Short mmCIF file of C-alpha atoms and ligand atoms in Angstrom, two decimals:
data_model
loop_
_atom_site.label_atom_id
_atom_site.label_comp_id
_atom_site.label_asym_id
_atom_site.label_seq_id
_atom_site.Cartn_x
_atom_site.Cartn_y
_atom_site.Cartn_z
CA MET A 1 7.58 -91.27 161.79
CA SER A 2 7.62 -88.96 164.71
CA PHE A 3 10.07 -89.03 167.72
CA TYR A 4 9.25 -86.97 170.67
CA ILE A 5 11.80 -86.63 173.27
CA THR A 6 12.09 -84.53 176.66
CA THR A 7 14.35 -83.82 179.44
CA PRO A 8 13.33 -82.83 182.97
CA ILE A 9 12.53 -79.30 183.34
CA TYR A 10 15.05 -77.60 185.65
CA TYR A 11 14.50 -75.76 188.83
CA VAL A 12 15.30 -72.20 188.48
CA ASN A 13 16.23 -71.84 192.18
CA ALA A 14 19.98 -71.81 191.30
CA ALA A 15 22.29 -71.64 188.14
CA PRO A 16 22.81 -74.62 185.66
CA HIS A 17 25.55 -77.07 186.34
CA LEU A 18 27.23 -79.96 184.57
CA GLY A 19 24.38 -82.42 186.02
CA HIS A 20 21.58 -80.34 184.08
CA ALA A 21 23.78 -80.28 181.08
CA TYR A 22 24.27 -84.02 181.14
CA SER A 23 20.52 -84.81 180.84
CA THR A 24 20.29 -82.33 177.99
CA ILE A 25 23.15 -83.46 176.06
CA GLY A 26 22.06 -87.15 176.30
CA ALA A 27 18.61 -86.07 175.03
CA ASP A 28 20.29 -84.09 172.40
CA ILE A 29 22.37 -87.12 171.26
CA LEU A 30 19.30 -89.14 170.74
CA ALA A 31 17.40 -86.21 169.07
CA ARG A 32 20.13 -85.60 166.58
CA HIS A 33 20.60 -89.47 165.95
CA HIS A 34 16.77 -89.78 165.16
CA ARG A 35 16.92 -86.63 162.85
CA GLN A 36 19.73 -88.56 160.91
CA ARG A 37 17.34 -91.27 160.63
CA GLY A 38 14.95 -88.87 158.74
CA GLU A 39 12.47 -88.86 161.68
CA ASP A 40 10.16 -85.99 162.45
CA VAL A 41 11.82 -85.01 165.89
CA PHE A 42 10.52 -82.80 168.63
CA PHE A 43 12.98 -82.18 171.40
CA LEU A 44 11.76 -80.31 174.35
CA THR A 45 13.52 -78.99 177.42
CA GLY A 46 12.82 -76.23 179.91
CA THR A 47 12.39 -74.80 183.21
CA ASP A 48 10.27 -75.57 186.21
CA GLU A 49 9.63 -72.28 187.88
CA HIS A 50 6.88 -72.61 190.47
CA GLY A 51 6.70 -74.14 194.05
CA GLU A 52 8.29 -73.88 197.27
CA PRO A 53 11.92 -74.11 196.32
CA VAL A 54 11.83 -71.16 194.00
CA ALA A 55 9.69 -69.12 196.47
CA LEU A 56 12.17 -69.87 199.29
CA ALA A 57 15.25 -69.12 197.15
CA ALA A 58 13.59 -65.95 196.07
CA GLU A 59 12.80 -64.86 199.60
CA ARG A 60 16.47 -65.54 200.53
CA GLU A 61 17.72 -63.08 197.78
CA GLY A 62 14.94 -60.50 198.34
CA VAL A 63 13.43 -60.60 194.88
CA THR A 64 10.05 -61.84 193.80
CA PRO A 65 9.77 -65.32 192.57
CA LYS A 66 9.07 -64.10 189.11
CA GLU A 67 12.30 -61.97 189.01
CA LEU A 68 14.31 -65.03 190.26
CA ALA A 69 12.61 -67.28 187.76
CA ASP A 70 13.33 -64.85 184.91
CA ARG A 71 16.89 -64.39 185.88
CA ASN A 72 17.73 -68.15 186.24
CA ALA A 73 15.57 -69.37 183.37
CA ALA A 74 17.59 -66.95 181.20
CA ARG A 75 20.70 -68.78 182.21
CA PHE A 76 19.23 -72.47 181.47
CA GLU A 77 18.02 -70.99 178.12
CA ALA A 78 21.47 -69.68 177.41
CA LEU A 79 22.97 -73.04 178.31
CA MET A 80 21.06 -74.92 175.55
CA PRO A 81 22.83 -73.37 172.34
CA ARG A 82 26.06 -73.23 174.36
CA ILE A 83 26.04 -76.99 174.77
CA ASN A 84 24.69 -77.29 171.18
CA ALA A 85 21.40 -78.66 172.37
CA SER A 86 19.21 -78.71 169.24
CA ASN A 87 15.82 -78.42 171.28
CA ASP A 88 12.91 -77.33 169.25
CA PHE A 89 11.34 -75.52 172.14
CA PHE A 90 12.31 -74.31 175.54
CA ILE A 91 9.14 -74.43 177.84
CA ARG A 92 8.92 -72.16 181.00
CA THR A 93 6.20 -73.26 183.36
CA SER A 94 5.46 -69.54 184.25
CA ASP A 95 4.15 -69.28 180.62
CA PRO A 96 0.44 -68.39 180.84
CA ARG A 97 -0.29 -70.78 177.97
CA HIS A 98 1.20 -73.73 180.14
CA LYS A 99 -0.88 -72.49 183.13
CA GLU A 100 -4.05 -72.47 181.09
CA ARG A 101 -3.44 -76.10 179.76
CA VAL A 102 -2.54 -77.50 183.28
CA GLN A 103 -5.83 -76.17 184.62
CA ALA A 104 -7.98 -77.63 181.80
CA PHE A 105 -5.98 -80.95 182.26
CA MET A 106 -6.50 -81.02 186.10
CA GLN A 107 -10.12 -79.97 185.76
CA ARG A 108 -10.65 -83.09 183.57
CA VAL A 109 -8.96 -85.11 186.48
CA HIS A 110 -11.12 -83.51 188.92
CA ASP A 111 -14.41 -84.05 186.83
CA ASN A 112 -13.40 -87.63 186.29
CA GLY A 113 -13.77 -88.09 190.10
CA TYR A 114 -10.06 -88.50 191.07
CA VAL A 115 -9.78 -85.43 193.36
CA TYR A 116 -10.96 -84.78 196.94
CA LYS A 117 -10.25 -82.47 199.92
CA GLY A 118 -8.71 -83.89 202.91
CA LEU A 119 -6.01 -83.11 205.64
CA TYR A 120 -2.43 -83.89 204.99
CA GLU A 121 0.33 -84.31 207.60
CA GLY A 122 3.84 -85.64 206.98
CA TRP A 123 7.45 -85.18 206.81
CA TYR A 124 8.22 -82.47 203.99
CA CYS A 125 11.52 -81.63 202.23
CA PRO A 126 11.30 -77.91 200.98
CA ARG A 127 14.24 -78.39 198.59
CA CYS A 128 12.45 -81.55 196.97
CA ALA A 129 9.34 -79.71 197.40
CA ASP A 130 7.93 -83.07 198.26
CA PHE A 131 6.38 -84.97 201.32
CA LYS A 132 8.42 -88.10 202.26
CA SER A 133 7.13 -91.48 202.70
CA GLU A 134 8.38 -93.40 205.58
CA ASN A 135 11.00 -95.30 203.74
CA GLU A 136 12.31 -92.09 202.23
CA ILE A 137 13.29 -90.52 205.29
CA ALA A 138 16.92 -90.62 206.51
CA GLU A 139 18.21 -90.64 210.02
CA GLY A 140 17.07 -87.81 212.22
CA ASN A 141 14.19 -87.02 209.86
CA THR A 142 16.51 -85.62 207.28
CA CYS A 143 16.27 -85.63 203.51
CA PRO A 144 18.39 -88.36 202.00
CA ILE A 145 19.12 -86.18 198.99
CA HIS A 146 19.66 -82.74 200.55
CA ARG A 147 20.92 -83.74 203.89
CA ILE A 148 18.70 -81.19 205.56
CA PRO A 149 16.02 -81.59 208.29
CA LEU A 150 12.79 -82.38 207.15
CA ASP A 151 9.63 -80.23 208.17
CA ARG A 152 6.55 -81.62 209.93
CA GLU A 153 3.67 -80.07 208.02
CA GLU A 154 -0.12 -80.13 208.23
CA GLU A 155 -2.55 -78.51 205.89
CA GLU A 156 -5.96 -78.99 204.37
CA ASN A 157 -5.61 -79.54 200.65
CA TRP A 158 -6.81 -81.28 197.72
CA PHE A 159 -5.69 -85.08 197.09
CA PHE A 160 -5.06 -87.02 194.00
CA ARG A 161 -6.58 -90.42 194.21
CA LEU A 162 -3.48 -92.33 193.24
CA SER A 163 -4.60 -95.33 195.06
CA ALA A 164 -7.33 -95.79 192.46
CA PHE A 165 -4.58 -96.63 189.92
CA GLN A 166 -3.20 -99.45 191.96
CA GLU A 167 -4.32 -102.25 189.59
CA GLN A 168 -3.86 -100.39 186.30
CA LEU A 169 -0.20 -99.43 187.32
CA GLU A 170 0.59 -102.94 188.45
CA GLN A 171 -0.83 -104.18 184.97
CA LEU A 172 1.34 -101.50 183.19
CA TYR A 173 4.36 -103.13 184.96
CA ALA A 174 3.30 -106.54 184.28
CA THR A 175 2.68 -106.23 180.62
CA THR A 176 5.39 -103.72 179.53
CA ASP A 177 9.23 -102.83 179.79
CA TRP A 178 8.26 -98.94 179.66
CA VAL A 179 11.01 -98.02 182.10
CA ALA A 180 14.68 -98.66 181.41
CA PRO A 181 17.22 -99.72 182.70
CA PRO A 182 15.69 -102.83 184.41
CA SER A 183 16.93 -101.85 187.88
CA ARG A 184 14.98 -98.69 187.67
CA PHE A 185 11.89 -100.50 186.26
CA ASN A 186 12.08 -102.73 189.39
CA GLU A 187 12.38 -100.00 191.69
CA ALA A 188 9.31 -98.13 190.40
CA ARG A 189 7.34 -101.61 190.31
CA ALA A 190 8.36 -102.26 194.01
CA PHE A 191 7.14 -98.82 194.96
CA ILE A 192 3.73 -99.69 193.38
CA THR A 193 3.28 -103.13 194.68
CA GLY A 194 4.22 -101.68 198.19
CA GLY A 195 0.82 -100.01 197.99
CA LEU A 196 -0.05 -96.71 196.56
CA GLN A 197 -1.42 -93.93 198.87
CA ASP A 198 -3.30 -90.74 197.65
CA VAL A 199 -1.02 -87.69 197.16
CA SER A 200 -1.72 -84.27 197.98
CA LEU A 201 -2.28 -82.33 194.87
CA SER A 202 -2.44 -78.44 196.12
CA ARG A 203 -0.89 -76.02 198.43
CA ALA A 204 -2.80 -73.59 200.35
CA LYS A 205 0.07 -71.72 201.83
CA LEU A 206 1.82 -70.94 198.58
CA THR A 207 0.82 -68.36 195.99
CA TRP A 208 3.70 -68.96 193.45
CA GLY A 209 2.02 -71.66 191.46
CA VAL A 210 -0.86 -72.43 189.10
CA GLU A 211 -4.29 -71.61 190.64
CA VAL A 212 -6.67 -74.54 191.05
CA PRO A 213 -9.42 -73.87 188.89
CA TRP A 214 -12.09 -75.14 191.22
CA ASP A 215 -10.51 -73.73 194.36
CA PRO A 216 -8.50 -70.50 193.55
CA GLU A 217 -7.38 -70.15 197.25
CA HIS A 218 -4.98 -72.91 196.23
CA VAL A 219 -2.00 -73.54 193.83
CA PHE A 220 -1.21 -76.90 192.38
CA TYR A 221 1.54 -78.71 194.09
CA VAL A 222 4.45 -78.00 191.85
CA TRP A 223 5.05 -81.55 190.64
CA PHE A 224 1.48 -81.77 188.97
CA ASP A 225 2.17 -78.46 187.14
CA ALA A 226 5.64 -79.57 186.27
CA LEU A 227 5.10 -82.93 184.91
CA LEU A 228 2.16 -81.63 182.51
CA ASN A 229 4.95 -79.54 180.64
CA TYR A 230 5.66 -82.50 178.53
CA TYR A 231 2.00 -82.44 177.32
CA THR A 232 1.17 -78.71 177.25
CA ALA A 233 4.12 -77.81 175.35
CA LEU A 234 2.77 -79.60 172.35
CA SER A 235 -0.12 -77.25 172.09
CA PHE A 236 1.77 -74.20 171.80
CA GLY A 237 5.68 -74.82 171.69
CA ALA A 238 5.69 -76.87 168.51
CA GLY A 239 4.88 -74.52 165.72
CA GLU A 240 1.89 -72.49 164.77
CA ARG A 241 -0.67 -75.01 165.38
CA ASP A 242 -1.40 -77.37 168.22
CA ARG A 243 0.45 -80.61 167.62
CA THR A 244 -0.70 -82.76 170.42
CA GLN A 245 -2.61 -85.15 168.31
CA GLU A 246 0.45 -85.83 166.13
CA LEU A 247 3.19 -86.10 168.90
CA TRP A 248 1.33 -87.51 171.95
CA PRO A 249 2.24 -89.83 173.44
CA VAL A 250 5.86 -89.04 174.00
CA THR A 251 8.29 -91.32 172.59
CA LEU A 252 11.13 -91.12 175.20
CA GLN A 253 11.66 -89.21 178.30
CA ILE A 254 15.09 -88.84 179.75
CA LEU A 255 15.55 -88.14 183.46
CA ALA A 256 17.86 -89.18 186.69
CA LYS A 257 16.86 -91.38 189.34
CA ASP A 258 16.16 -88.67 191.77
CA ILE A 259 12.80 -87.97 190.08
CA LEU A 260 11.86 -91.52 189.24
CA LYS A 261 8.84 -91.97 191.49
CA PHE A 262 7.07 -88.85 189.91
CA HIS A 263 7.66 -89.94 186.34
CA ALA A 264 7.35 -93.71 186.73
CA VAL A 265 4.28 -93.69 189.19
CA ILE A 266 2.36 -90.35 189.54
CA TRP A 267 2.73 -89.33 185.95
CA PRO A 268 1.16 -92.28 184.43
CA ALA A 269 -1.61 -92.07 187.04
CA MET A 270 -2.39 -88.54 186.04
CA LEU A 271 -2.51 -89.43 182.42
CA LEU A 272 -4.87 -92.29 183.05
CA ALA A 273 -6.94 -90.14 185.33
CA ALA A 274 -7.44 -87.69 182.29
CA GLY A 275 -7.98 -90.45 179.70
CA GLU A 276 -4.53 -89.71 177.92
CA ALA A 277 -2.26 -92.13 176.30
CA LEU A 278 1.02 -92.98 178.42
CA PRO A 279 4.69 -92.34 177.41
CA GLN A 280 6.26 -94.99 175.35
CA LYS A 281 9.43 -95.20 177.31
CA LEU A 282 11.34 -93.51 180.36
CA PHE A 283 15.09 -93.90 180.33
CA ILE A 284 16.58 -93.13 183.86
CA HIS A 285 20.27 -92.22 183.98
CA GLY A 286 22.35 -92.20 187.01
CA TYR A 287 24.25 -89.41 188.65
CA LEU A 288 27.59 -87.46 187.74
CA THR A 289 29.43 -87.63 190.88
CA MET A 290 32.50 -85.76 192.23
CA ARG A 291 34.99 -87.35 194.72
CA ASP A 292 35.05 -85.35 198.02
CA ALA A 293 37.83 -84.90 200.31
CA ALA A 294 37.19 -88.29 202.27
CA GLY A 295 37.51 -90.12 198.75
CA GLU A 296 33.78 -90.69 198.59
CA ASP A 297 31.75 -90.15 195.26
CA VAL A 298 29.03 -87.62 196.09
CA LYS A 299 26.27 -86.58 193.81
CA MET A 300 27.01 -83.28 192.02
CA SER A 301 24.47 -80.95 193.21
CA LYS A 302 23.79 -77.21 193.83
CA SER A 303 22.68 -77.70 197.35
CA LEU A 304 26.00 -79.54 198.16
CA GLY A 305 28.13 -77.00 196.22
CA ASN A 306 30.22 -79.74 194.56
CA VAL A 307 29.51 -78.74 190.85
CA LEU A 308 31.65 -78.54 187.89
CA ASP A 309 30.95 -75.51 185.83
CA PRO A 310 30.09 -76.56 182.29
CA PHE A 311 30.79 -73.07 180.82
CA GLU A 312 34.39 -73.05 182.18
CA VAL A 313 35.16 -76.39 180.75
CA MET A 314 33.61 -75.46 177.40
CA ASP A 315 35.58 -72.27 177.23
CA LYS A 316 38.70 -74.07 177.59
CA PHE A 317 38.21 -77.33 175.48
CA GLY A 318 35.11 -76.73 173.51
CA THR A 319 31.39 -78.04 173.54
CA ASP A 320 32.06 -81.03 171.72
CA ALA A 321 34.79 -82.24 174.06
CA LEU A 322 32.46 -81.80 176.99
CA ARG A 323 29.62 -83.65 175.10
CA TYR A 324 32.04 -86.61 174.43
CA TYR A 325 33.58 -86.83 177.74
CA CYS A 326 30.29 -87.03 179.82
CA PHE A 327 29.22 -89.91 177.78
CA ARG A 328 32.46 -91.84 177.51
CA GLU A 329 33.44 -91.37 181.03
CA VAL A 330 30.13 -92.30 182.66
CA SER A 331 27.99 -95.27 181.14
CA PHE A 332 24.47 -93.65 180.60
CA GLY A 333 22.25 -95.38 183.13
CA GLN A 334 24.85 -95.65 185.92
CA ASP A 335 26.53 -93.31 188.30
CA GLY A 336 30.09 -92.26 187.67
CA ALA A 337 32.64 -89.76 188.80
CA VAL A 338 33.69 -87.00 186.78
CA SER A 339 36.82 -84.78 187.37
CA THR A 340 39.02 -82.13 185.57
CA ALA A 341 41.98 -84.73 185.61
CA GLY A 342 39.93 -87.44 183.84
CA PHE A 343 38.45 -84.92 181.28
CA GLU A 344 41.92 -83.74 180.43
CA SER A 345 43.34 -87.19 180.16
CA ARG A 346 40.47 -88.31 177.81
CA TYR A 347 40.76 -85.25 175.77
CA GLU A 348 44.30 -85.80 175.15
CA THR A 349 44.57 -89.55 174.61
CA GLU A 350 41.16 -90.11 172.77
CA LEU A 351 40.05 -86.81 171.18
CA ALA A 352 43.36 -85.37 170.31
CA ASN A 353 45.35 -88.41 169.70
CA ASP A 354 42.82 -91.11 168.51
CA TYR A 355 40.49 -89.14 166.54
CA GLY A 356 41.97 -85.59 165.83
CA ASN A 357 45.36 -87.03 164.97
CA LEU A 358 43.79 -89.71 162.74
CA ALA A 359 41.88 -87.05 160.86
CA SER A 360 44.88 -84.61 160.58
CA ARG A 361 47.17 -87.46 159.28
CA THR A 362 44.89 -88.98 156.89
CA ILE A 363 44.28 -85.58 155.33
CA ALA A 364 47.93 -84.67 155.30
CA MET A 365 48.92 -87.93 153.58
CA ILE A 366 46.15 -87.36 150.90
CA ALA A 367 47.39 -83.90 150.51
CA ARG A 368 51.09 -84.94 150.24
CA TYR A 369 50.97 -88.24 148.24
CA ARG A 370 47.93 -87.41 145.96
CA ASP A 371 47.82 -83.68 145.70
CA GLY A 372 44.65 -83.50 147.93
CA ALA A 373 42.49 -85.72 145.83
CA THR A 374 41.16 -88.74 147.57
CA PRO A 375 41.92 -91.68 145.26
CA ASP A 376 38.87 -93.29 143.67
CA ALA A 377 40.02 -96.76 144.44
CA GLU A 378 38.18 -99.82 145.89
CA PRO A 379 38.41 -99.75 149.70
CA ASP A 380 40.22 -102.45 151.41
CA ALA A 381 37.97 -105.50 151.81
CA ALA A 382 39.68 -106.60 155.12
CA LEU A 383 39.06 -103.18 156.71
CA ALA A 384 35.61 -103.21 155.19
CA ALA A 385 34.84 -106.24 157.22
CA ASP A 386 35.58 -104.74 160.42
CA PHE A 387 33.08 -101.96 159.78
CA GLU A 388 30.38 -104.46 158.71
CA ALA A 389 27.04 -103.87 160.32
CA LEU A 390 28.44 -101.03 162.55
CA ASP A 391 25.57 -98.72 161.50
CA GLU A 392 23.18 -101.42 162.59
CA GLU A 393 24.70 -102.01 165.87
CA VAL A 394 24.70 -98.21 166.79
CA VAL A 395 21.24 -97.74 165.59
CA ASP A 396 20.12 -100.85 167.78
CA LEU A 397 21.93 -99.60 170.85
CA LEU A 398 20.79 -96.02 170.52
CA ASP A 399 17.17 -97.39 170.18
CA ARG A 400 17.67 -98.44 173.65
CA ALA A 401 19.34 -95.20 174.63
CA GLU A 402 22.73 -96.94 175.25
CA ILE A 403 24.56 -93.85 174.32
CA THR A 404 27.79 -94.98 175.82
CA GLN A 405 27.86 -98.48 174.59
CA ALA A 406 27.29 -97.04 171.05
CA LEU A 407 30.02 -94.60 171.34
CA GLU A 408 32.36 -97.37 172.55
CA ARG A 409 31.53 -99.41 169.37
CA ILE A 410 32.33 -96.39 167.19
CA TRP A 411 35.49 -95.74 169.04
CA GLN A 412 36.58 -99.22 168.48
CA ARG A 413 36.68 -98.47 164.79
CA VAL A 414 38.58 -95.15 165.47
CA ARG A 415 41.11 -97.19 167.03
CA ARG A 416 41.05 -99.89 164.31
CA LEU A 417 41.75 -97.03 161.85
CA ASN A 418 44.75 -95.88 163.80
CA ARG A 419 46.17 -99.57 163.84
CA TYR A 420 45.42 -99.63 160.04
CA VAL A 421 47.71 -96.66 159.56
CA GLU A 422 50.54 -98.43 161.57
CA GLU A 423 49.97 -101.77 159.85
CA GLN A 424 50.07 -100.27 156.29
CA ALA A 425 52.81 -97.53 156.85
CA PRO A 426 51.64 -95.33 154.02
CA TRP A 427 54.84 -93.26 154.23
CA LYS A 428 56.66 -96.43 153.17
CA LEU A 429 54.41 -97.25 150.38
CA ALA A 430 54.76 -93.74 149.12
CA LYS A 431 58.45 -94.29 148.67
CA ASP A 432 57.83 -97.06 146.28
CA PRO A 433 56.32 -96.34 142.82
CA GLU A 434 55.24 -99.96 142.53
CA GLN A 435 52.91 -99.68 145.46
CA ALA A 436 50.98 -96.66 144.06
CA ALA A 437 47.92 -98.79 143.69
CA LYS A 438 48.26 -100.08 147.08
CA LEU A 439 48.80 -96.67 148.65
CA ASP A 440 45.61 -95.68 146.72
CA THR A 441 43.75 -98.32 148.34
CA VAL A 442 45.17 -97.41 151.90
CA LEU A 443 44.27 -93.67 151.61
CA ARG A 444 41.01 -94.34 150.09
CA SER A 445 40.16 -96.87 152.93
CA LEU A 446 41.32 -94.43 155.65
CA ALA A 447 39.29 -91.62 154.28
CA GLU A 448 36.26 -93.93 153.80
CA GLY A 449 36.67 -95.32 157.33
CA LEU A 450 37.00 -91.62 158.87
CA ARG A 451 33.79 -90.66 156.82
CA VAL A 452 31.86 -93.51 158.26
CA VAL A 453 32.81 -92.95 162.05
CA THR A 454 32.21 -89.25 161.59
CA VAL A 455 28.69 -89.77 160.28
CA LEU A 456 28.16 -91.87 163.34
CA LEU A 457 29.82 -89.41 165.73
CA HIS A 458 27.77 -86.57 164.35
CA ALA A 459 25.04 -86.82 167.09
CA TYR A 460 27.68 -86.79 169.66
CA MET A 461 29.96 -84.01 168.42
CA PRO A 462 28.00 -82.03 165.81
CA GLU A 463 30.54 -79.08 165.47
CA THR A 464 33.72 -81.28 165.07
CA THR A 465 32.03 -83.85 162.56
CA GLU A 466 30.76 -80.94 160.48
CA ARG A 467 34.24 -79.47 160.27
CA LEU A 468 35.65 -82.76 159.44
CA MET A 469 33.24 -83.70 156.82
CA GLY A 470 34.03 -80.39 155.03
CA ALA A 471 37.75 -80.97 155.22
CA LEU A 472 37.36 -84.56 153.71
CA GLY A 473 35.59 -82.78 150.78
CA GLN A 474 32.44 -84.81 151.47
CA ASP A 475 29.05 -83.33 150.82
CA GLY A 476 26.89 -86.26 151.36
CA GLY A 477 25.61 -85.10 154.80
CA PHE A 478 24.96 -87.20 157.92
CA ALA A 479 22.04 -89.32 157.05
CA ILE A 480 22.10 -92.73 158.69
CA GLY A 481 22.16 -94.56 155.55
CA THR A 482 25.33 -93.08 154.49
CA ALA A 483 27.22 -94.73 157.56
CA ARG A 484 28.04 -97.84 155.40
CA PHE A 485 31.74 -98.27 154.65
CA GLY A 486 32.16 -98.35 150.97
CA GLU A 487 29.41 -96.05 150.24
CA GLY A 488 31.00 -92.70 150.21
CA ILE A 489 33.15 -90.61 147.42
CA SER A 490 33.29 -93.01 144.40
CA THR A 491 31.59 -90.66 142.00
CA HIS A 492 33.80 -87.70 142.24
CA PRO A 493 37.30 -87.55 143.50
CA ALA A 494 36.84 -85.62 146.91
CA ARG A 495 39.12 -82.93 147.54
CA VAL A 496 40.68 -82.78 151.12
CA THR A 497 41.68 -79.50 152.97
CA PRO A 498 44.23 -79.67 155.69
CA LEU A 499 42.87 -79.29 159.12
CA ASP A 500 44.45 -76.15 160.59
CA PRO A 501 44.06 -75.87 163.63
CA PRO A 502 43.70 -79.44 164.38
CA LEU A 503 40.15 -80.74 165.55
CA PHE A 504 41.39 -80.98 169.17
CA PRO A 505 44.31 -78.74 169.68
CA LYS A 506 46.70 -79.81 172.49
CA GLN A 507 46.33 -77.84 175.58
N1 MSP B 601 12.10 -79.51 188.53
C1 MSP B 601 12.39 -80.87 188.92
C2 MSP B 601 12.06 -81.82 187.61
C3 MSP B 601 10.77 -81.67 187.10
S1 MSP B 601 10.36 -82.61 185.56
C4 MSP B 601 8.80 -82.49 185.23
C5 MSP B 601 13.83 -81.17 189.08
N2 MSP B 601 14.73 -80.17 188.71
S2 MSP B 601 16.29 -80.26 188.94
O1 MSP B 601 16.69 -79.00 188.54
O2 MSP B 601 16.75 -80.62 190.13
O3 MSP B 601 16.69 -81.20 187.97
C6 MSP B 601 16.92 -82.59 188.29
C7 MSP B 601 17.43 -83.43 186.96
O4 MSP B 601 18.64 -82.71 186.46
C8 MSP B 601 17.71 -84.74 187.25
O5 MSP B 601 16.73 -85.61 187.15
C9 MSP B 601 18.83 -84.98 186.25
O6 MSP B 601 18.20 -85.16 185.10
C10 MSP B 601 19.63 -83.58 186.16
N3 MSP B 601 20.57 -83.80 187.12
C11 MSP B 601 20.83 -82.78 188.16
N4 MSP B 601 21.99 -83.16 188.94
C12 MSP B 601 22.62 -84.18 188.20
C13 MSP B 601 23.69 -85.00 188.56
N5 MSP B 601 24.58 -84.78 189.41
N6 MSP B 601 23.77 -85.98 187.65
C14 MSP B 601 23.04 -86.34 186.69
N7 MSP B 601 21.94 -85.74 186.45
C15 MSP B 601 21.67 -84.60 187.22
O7 MSP B 601 14.07 -82.17 189.77
#
């Protein structure tokens, strides 16, 4: 079974910030989870390099758009291994192979009769690189996202007959639930039922873009070129051969609500216009916000300048801690505020204490009381009952991209294991030779519980879980089928190795 997952491709007009890392980590958690399920995963991310915003930023900096794109694309590309993203390819829309495929695709749209020439006039946001419809304009003709004045623009260009897809899109929303969560599905549907207008497809003024094959004086409007990355990448980014047939349509697309309209309305219409299958699912997450001086939560964005630098956080606390924090603090799908203080507090109480300390204590007790060999005893049935069907719950939630909820279920078991230590007080059992069998059961149960949560946490915190699995002397890997309580160890007494330094050292 194949699982093809994407993130938005990021604009190269500025450096990456935590908001970009967030989408990519979310997609990475799902990609890793599906690999644990043995699926043929293809995970794509990359950069969106054409269009007005990049051309404008380059002009401001006195470099060519290509120079700016190369410089900033390199920073995004470097971010990926740093956040432990396991993307299989990094697409850059300035890649000539992408351009060729965009042209071929759009030529099909043209030949199928969905393109015409016309005059466009409207309010345009140069940062969004988008003309705004009436209900998207904030007070004083400003952009509601970027809070800058909109430009009144008029030009002759090519149009995409979006209106021709009114019925098919209404039908799509009447018969599927392809956009999640439901609030975003409703938003997209309302946009469609409000009546679709044709959208402009090319730019005459701009040169930084993909040339329109039937009219080389124009370049494609950046969104047409950008959305197609999800499709073009399969022909040259998925190995030696063209894998479009195997991997299209895409299984799951992750994005935030700022670009909902493009993905949930225009994108399916483009695919219909070319006769291609539609994505199976879009999952729309919310914004990471930061509290401003007035106590208001504001979207973290480069244009507002209120960004957390993911590199700094990772330098201090490690990549896994950042991956954990983002999805613990902010429910995937909703907006939520992040802060350095919030991060430090969860690091301390949850990562260092709940999980790190549980791991250190369990291993230290096995070392001390059983000379480092995990006892081959039957695990405690009462504890086993509390782990019953946990793997299925997690799989079920992650099937719906409920990353935060799945993490919460796993963490309930981490806490359960901590309570188990307190209830059983192994240090007391160790003092009484008659309790030796009981102590075996307790130590084995702790090691087993720890192993199960560690398999399930692997997608979230790949480095930490690898390390802990090694320290537990387990070599069974991370296949999801092994996330059953009672299915580890048994055949050979696993030898533990003390964790030094601890998984999450106190800062
Ligand atoms: N280039 C377009 C997308 C084209 S996709 C075919 C674009 N780029 S962007 O650099 O502005 O990135 C937007 C995406 O980055 C959002 O949809 C979201 O995935 C992520 N985020 C940027 N800021 C974010 C937050 N503050 N919070 C959460 N996600 C954020 O739009």
